[in-house]
Short mmCIF file of C-alpha atoms in Angstrom, two decimals:
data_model
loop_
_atom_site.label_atom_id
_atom_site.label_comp_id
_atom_site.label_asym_id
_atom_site.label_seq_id
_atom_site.Cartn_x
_atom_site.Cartn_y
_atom_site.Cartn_z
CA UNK A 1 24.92 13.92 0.69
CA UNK A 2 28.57 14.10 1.19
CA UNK A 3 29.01 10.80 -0.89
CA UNK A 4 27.24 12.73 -3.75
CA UNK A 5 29.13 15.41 -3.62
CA UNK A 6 32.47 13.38 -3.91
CA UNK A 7 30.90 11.70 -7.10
CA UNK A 8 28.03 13.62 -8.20
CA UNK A 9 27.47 11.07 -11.34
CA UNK A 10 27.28 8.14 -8.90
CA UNK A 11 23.54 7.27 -9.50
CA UNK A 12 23.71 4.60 -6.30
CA UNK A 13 24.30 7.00 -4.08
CA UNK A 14 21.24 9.15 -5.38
CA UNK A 15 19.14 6.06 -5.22
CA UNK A 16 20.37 5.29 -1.51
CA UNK A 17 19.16 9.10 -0.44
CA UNK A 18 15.90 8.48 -2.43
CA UNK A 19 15.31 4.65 -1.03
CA UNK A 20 16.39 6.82 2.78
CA UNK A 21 13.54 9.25 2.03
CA UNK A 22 10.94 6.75 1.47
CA UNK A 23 11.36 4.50 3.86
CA UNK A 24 11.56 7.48 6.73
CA UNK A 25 8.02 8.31 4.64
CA UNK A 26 9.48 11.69 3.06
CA UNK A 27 7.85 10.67 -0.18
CA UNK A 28 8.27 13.68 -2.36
CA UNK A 29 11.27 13.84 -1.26
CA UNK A 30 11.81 10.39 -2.37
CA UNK A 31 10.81 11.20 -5.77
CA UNK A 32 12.99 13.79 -6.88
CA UNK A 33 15.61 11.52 -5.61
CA UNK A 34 14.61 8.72 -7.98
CA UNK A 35 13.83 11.54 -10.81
CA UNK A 36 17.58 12.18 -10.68
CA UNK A 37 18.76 8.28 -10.59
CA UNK A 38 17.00 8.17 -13.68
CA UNK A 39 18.13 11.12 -15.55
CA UNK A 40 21.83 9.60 -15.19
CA UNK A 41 20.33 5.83 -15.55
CA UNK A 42 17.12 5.84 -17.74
CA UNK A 43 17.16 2.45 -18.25
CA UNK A 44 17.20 1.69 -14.56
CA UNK A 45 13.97 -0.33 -13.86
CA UNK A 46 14.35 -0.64 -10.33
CA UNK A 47 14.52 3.16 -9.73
CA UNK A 48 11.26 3.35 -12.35
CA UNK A 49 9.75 1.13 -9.77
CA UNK A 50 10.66 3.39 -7.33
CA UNK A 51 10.02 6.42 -8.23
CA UNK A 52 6.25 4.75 -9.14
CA UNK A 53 5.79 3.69 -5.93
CA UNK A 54 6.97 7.50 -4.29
CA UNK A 55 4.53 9.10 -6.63
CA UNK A 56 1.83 6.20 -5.35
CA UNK A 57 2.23 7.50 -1.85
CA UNK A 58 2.10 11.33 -2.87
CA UNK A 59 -0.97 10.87 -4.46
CA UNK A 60 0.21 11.49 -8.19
CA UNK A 61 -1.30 8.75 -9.62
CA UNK A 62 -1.37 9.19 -13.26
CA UNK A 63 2.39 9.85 -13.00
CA UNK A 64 3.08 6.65 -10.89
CA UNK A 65 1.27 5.06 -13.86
CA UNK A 66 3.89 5.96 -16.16
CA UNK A 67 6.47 5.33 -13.85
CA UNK A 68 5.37 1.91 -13.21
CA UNK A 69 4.99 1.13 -17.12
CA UNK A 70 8.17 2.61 -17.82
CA UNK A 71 9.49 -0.05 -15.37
CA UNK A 72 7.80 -2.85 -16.43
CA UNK A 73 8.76 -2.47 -20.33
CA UNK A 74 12.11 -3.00 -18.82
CA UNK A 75 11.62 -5.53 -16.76
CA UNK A 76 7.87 -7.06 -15.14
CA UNK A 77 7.83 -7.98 -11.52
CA UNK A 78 5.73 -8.79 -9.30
CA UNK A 79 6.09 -5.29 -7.16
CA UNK A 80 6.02 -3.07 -10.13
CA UNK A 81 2.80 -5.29 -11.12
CA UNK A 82 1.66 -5.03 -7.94
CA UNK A 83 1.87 -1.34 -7.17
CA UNK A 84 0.27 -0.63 -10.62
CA UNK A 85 -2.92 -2.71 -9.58
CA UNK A 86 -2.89 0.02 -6.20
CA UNK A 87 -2.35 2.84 -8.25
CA UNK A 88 -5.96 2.00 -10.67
CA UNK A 89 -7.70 0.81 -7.18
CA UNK A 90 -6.98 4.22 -5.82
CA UNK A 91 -8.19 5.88 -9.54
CA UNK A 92 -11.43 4.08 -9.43
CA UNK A 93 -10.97 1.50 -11.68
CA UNK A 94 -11.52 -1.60 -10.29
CA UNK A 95 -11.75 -3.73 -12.43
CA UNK A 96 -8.16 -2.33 -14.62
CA UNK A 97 -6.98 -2.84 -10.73
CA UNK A 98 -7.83 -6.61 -10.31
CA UNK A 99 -6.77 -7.22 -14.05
CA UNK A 100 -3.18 -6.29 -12.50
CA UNK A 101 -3.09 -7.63 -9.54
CA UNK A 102 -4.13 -11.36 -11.22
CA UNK A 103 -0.34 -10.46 -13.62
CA UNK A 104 1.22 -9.68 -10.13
CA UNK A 105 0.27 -13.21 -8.57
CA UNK A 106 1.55 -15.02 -12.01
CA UNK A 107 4.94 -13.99 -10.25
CA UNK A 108 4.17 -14.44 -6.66
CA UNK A 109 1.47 -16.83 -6.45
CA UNK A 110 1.96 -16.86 -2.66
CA UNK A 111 1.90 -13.34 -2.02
CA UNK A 112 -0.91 -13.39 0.63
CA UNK A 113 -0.75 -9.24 -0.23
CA UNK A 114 -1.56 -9.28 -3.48
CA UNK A 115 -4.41 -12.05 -3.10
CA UNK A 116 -5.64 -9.03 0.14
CA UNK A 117 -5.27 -6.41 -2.53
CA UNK A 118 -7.32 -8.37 -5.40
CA UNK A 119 -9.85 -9.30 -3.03
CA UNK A 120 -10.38 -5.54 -2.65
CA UNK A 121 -10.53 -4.77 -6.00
CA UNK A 122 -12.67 -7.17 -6.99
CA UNK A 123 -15.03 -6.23 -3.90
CA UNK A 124 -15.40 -2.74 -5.83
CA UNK A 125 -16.10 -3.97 -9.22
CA UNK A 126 -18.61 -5.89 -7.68
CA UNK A 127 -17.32 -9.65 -8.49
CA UNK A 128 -18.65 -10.95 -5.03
CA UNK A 129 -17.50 -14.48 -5.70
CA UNK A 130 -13.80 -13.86 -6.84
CA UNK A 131 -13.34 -11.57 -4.01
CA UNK A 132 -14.49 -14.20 -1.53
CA UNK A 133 -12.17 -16.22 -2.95
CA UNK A 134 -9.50 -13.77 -2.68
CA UNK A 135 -10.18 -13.39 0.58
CA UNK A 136 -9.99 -16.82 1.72
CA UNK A 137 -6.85 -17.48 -0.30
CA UNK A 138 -4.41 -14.39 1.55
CA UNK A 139 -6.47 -15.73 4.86
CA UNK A 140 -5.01 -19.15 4.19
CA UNK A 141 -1.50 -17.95 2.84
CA UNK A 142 -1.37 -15.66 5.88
CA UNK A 143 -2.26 -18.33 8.26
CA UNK A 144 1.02 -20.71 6.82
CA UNK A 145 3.19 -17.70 7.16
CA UNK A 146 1.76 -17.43 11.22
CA UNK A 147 2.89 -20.52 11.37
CA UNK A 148 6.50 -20.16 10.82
CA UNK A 149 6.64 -16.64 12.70
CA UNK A 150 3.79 -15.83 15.16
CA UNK A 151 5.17 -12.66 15.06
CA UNK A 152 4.96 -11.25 11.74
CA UNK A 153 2.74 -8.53 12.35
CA UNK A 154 2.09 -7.55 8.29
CA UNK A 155 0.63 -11.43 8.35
CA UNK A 156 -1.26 -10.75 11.26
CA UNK A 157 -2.74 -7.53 9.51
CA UNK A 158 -3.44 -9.18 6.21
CA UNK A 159 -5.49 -12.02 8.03
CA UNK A 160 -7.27 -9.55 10.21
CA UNK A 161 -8.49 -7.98 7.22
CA UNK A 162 -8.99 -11.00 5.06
CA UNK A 163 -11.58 -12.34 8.34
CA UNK A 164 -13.41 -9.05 8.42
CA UNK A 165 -14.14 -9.10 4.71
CA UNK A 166 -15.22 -12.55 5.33
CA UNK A 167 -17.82 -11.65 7.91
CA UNK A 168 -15.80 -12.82 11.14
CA UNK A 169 -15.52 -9.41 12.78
CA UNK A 170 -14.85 -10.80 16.76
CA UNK A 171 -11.61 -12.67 14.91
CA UNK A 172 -10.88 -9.57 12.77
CA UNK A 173 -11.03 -7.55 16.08
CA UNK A 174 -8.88 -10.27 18.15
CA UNK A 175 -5.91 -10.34 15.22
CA UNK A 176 -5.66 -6.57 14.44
CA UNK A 177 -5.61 -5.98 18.25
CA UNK A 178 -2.84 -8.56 18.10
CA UNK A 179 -0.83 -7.08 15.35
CA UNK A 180 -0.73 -3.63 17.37
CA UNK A 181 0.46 -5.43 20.48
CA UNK A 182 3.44 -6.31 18.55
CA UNK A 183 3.76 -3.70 16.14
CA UNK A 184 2.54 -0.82 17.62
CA UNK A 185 4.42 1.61 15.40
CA UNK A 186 3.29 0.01 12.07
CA UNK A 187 1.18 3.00 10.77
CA UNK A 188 -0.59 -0.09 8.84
CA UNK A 189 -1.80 -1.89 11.67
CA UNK A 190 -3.93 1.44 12.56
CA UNK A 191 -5.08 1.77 9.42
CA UNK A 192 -6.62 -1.98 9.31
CA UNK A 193 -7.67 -1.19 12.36
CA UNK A 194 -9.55 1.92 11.06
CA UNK A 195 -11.28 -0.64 8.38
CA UNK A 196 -12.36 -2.92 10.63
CA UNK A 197 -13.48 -0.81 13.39
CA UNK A 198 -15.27 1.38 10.54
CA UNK A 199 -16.93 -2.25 8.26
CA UNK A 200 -18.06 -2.98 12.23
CA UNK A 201 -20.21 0.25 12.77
CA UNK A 202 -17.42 2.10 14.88
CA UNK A 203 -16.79 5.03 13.42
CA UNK A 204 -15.34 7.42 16.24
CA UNK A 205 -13.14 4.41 16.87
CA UNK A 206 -12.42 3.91 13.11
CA UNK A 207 -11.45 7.91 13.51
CA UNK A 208 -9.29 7.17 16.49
CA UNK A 209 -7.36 4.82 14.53
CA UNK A 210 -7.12 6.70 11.41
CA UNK A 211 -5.33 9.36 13.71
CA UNK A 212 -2.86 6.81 15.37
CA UNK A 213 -2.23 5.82 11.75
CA UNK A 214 -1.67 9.44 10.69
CA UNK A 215 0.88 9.94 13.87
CA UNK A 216 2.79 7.15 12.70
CA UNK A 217 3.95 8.55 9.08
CA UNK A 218 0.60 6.70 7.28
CA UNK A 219 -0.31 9.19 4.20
CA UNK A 220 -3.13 11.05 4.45
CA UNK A 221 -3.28 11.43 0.62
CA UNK A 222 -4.16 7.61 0.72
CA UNK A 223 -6.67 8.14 3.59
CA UNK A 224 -8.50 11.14 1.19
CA UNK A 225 -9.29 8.70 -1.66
CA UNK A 226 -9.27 5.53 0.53
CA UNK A 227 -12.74 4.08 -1.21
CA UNK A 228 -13.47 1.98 2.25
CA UNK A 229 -13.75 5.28 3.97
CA UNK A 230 -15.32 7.19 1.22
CA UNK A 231 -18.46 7.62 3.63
CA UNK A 232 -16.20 9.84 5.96
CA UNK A 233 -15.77 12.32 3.63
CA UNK A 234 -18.29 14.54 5.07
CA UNK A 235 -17.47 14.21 8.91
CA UNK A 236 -15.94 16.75 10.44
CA UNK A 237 -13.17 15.06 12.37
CA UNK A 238 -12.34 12.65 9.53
CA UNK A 239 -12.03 16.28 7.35
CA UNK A 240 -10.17 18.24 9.99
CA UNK A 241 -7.37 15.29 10.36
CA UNK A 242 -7.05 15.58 6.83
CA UNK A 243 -6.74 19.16 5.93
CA UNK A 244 -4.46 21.15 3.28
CA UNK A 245 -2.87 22.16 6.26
CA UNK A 246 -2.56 19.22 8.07
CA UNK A 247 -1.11 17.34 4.63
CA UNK A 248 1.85 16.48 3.82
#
């Protein structure tokens, strides 16, 4: 802040306060930010990317859209692709969703994420096949990137989902247990853990990890419209946790 008051026209710095924001997950916060980078730099794809993704995590989906377009009529990528496929999953629209997600992979082929996130969407439009295959692919891709780091939790995450969604719940269970031992902070390792514990039948301890994934800066807008846990929207802890006044 005292950088951009020294040069208030110096759109980096902006960008550097918004890109501070999001990753400490102060997401509105984030977006205002980016709003501003872009009224000095409209042409700034990056920051369109940006500000897509803040508005992603706040819930405004329809703007993230536009944000995300905006971005890639400047320039595609695979994130901007790949954030626009989340932002129709989370709208419903499943099929839009994997239609995106399939551009996003034409850039990262290997993204073991991606292939997680089409697997999803294709789960919900009801392709049964393709998201088997989906699911086996980011298993796989996950699997080779174990095997340079044993440690990289977000692979460890991404396989323990990929196995649950391919029926092998005791693995599922073993790896996501795994990927808290080491990350135990990652907000996303609770919240795979709140899928799997929830696919298995375990819903109070589904609900206790939807909690340690709220207590860890995971968004609670995402958890409202979260189509894996759309079942919970009518128990009373899942509701309480979630709360206007519990919201960010």
């Amino acid at each position: 802040r005292h950088a951009m008051l020294a040069q208030p026209g110096n759109w980096r710095l902006v960008n550097a306060l918004g890109t501070f924001y999001f990753s400490t997950g102060q997401f509105a916060e984030a977006a205002a930010a980016f709003r501003q980078v872009i009224f000095l730099d409209p042409e700034n794809w990056q920051t369109q990317g940006n500000l897509g993704s803040a508005l992603l995590m706040t819930g405004h989906f329809a703007d993230a859209e536009v944000a995300l377009r905006k971005s890639l009529e400047i320039n595609a990528t695979e994130t901007s692709y790949s954030n626009l496929g989340i932002v129709y999953y989370y709208q419903g629209d499943f099929t839009k969703a994997a239609e995106t997600h399939r551009l996003a992979l034409q850039f990262a082929p290997r993204s073991n994420v991606v292939w997680l996130n089409l697997g999803d969407a294709l789960n919900f439009a009801g392709e049964e096949t393709g998201a088997q295959a989906a699911f086996e692919k980011a298993a796989q891709l996950s699997e080779d990137r174990l095997e340079i780091n044993a440690g990289d939790s977000a692979a460890i995450e991404t396989l323990a989902w990929a196995k649950a969604m391919l029926g092998d719940r005791e693995q599922a269970a073993d790896l996501i247990r795994r990927a808290i031992a080491v990350a135990p902070n990652d907000p996303y390792a609770h919240y795979y853990d709140a899928l799997i514990r929830h696919r298995a039948g375990d819903t109070g301890g589904a609900l206790d990890a939807i909690n340690a994934a709220i207590g860890r800066g995971y968004s609670k807008t995402m958890l409202r419209v979260e189509p894996y846990l759309a079942d919970l929207h009518g128990q009373g802890r899942f509701v309480a946790m979630l709360t206007p006044d519990n919201a960010e």
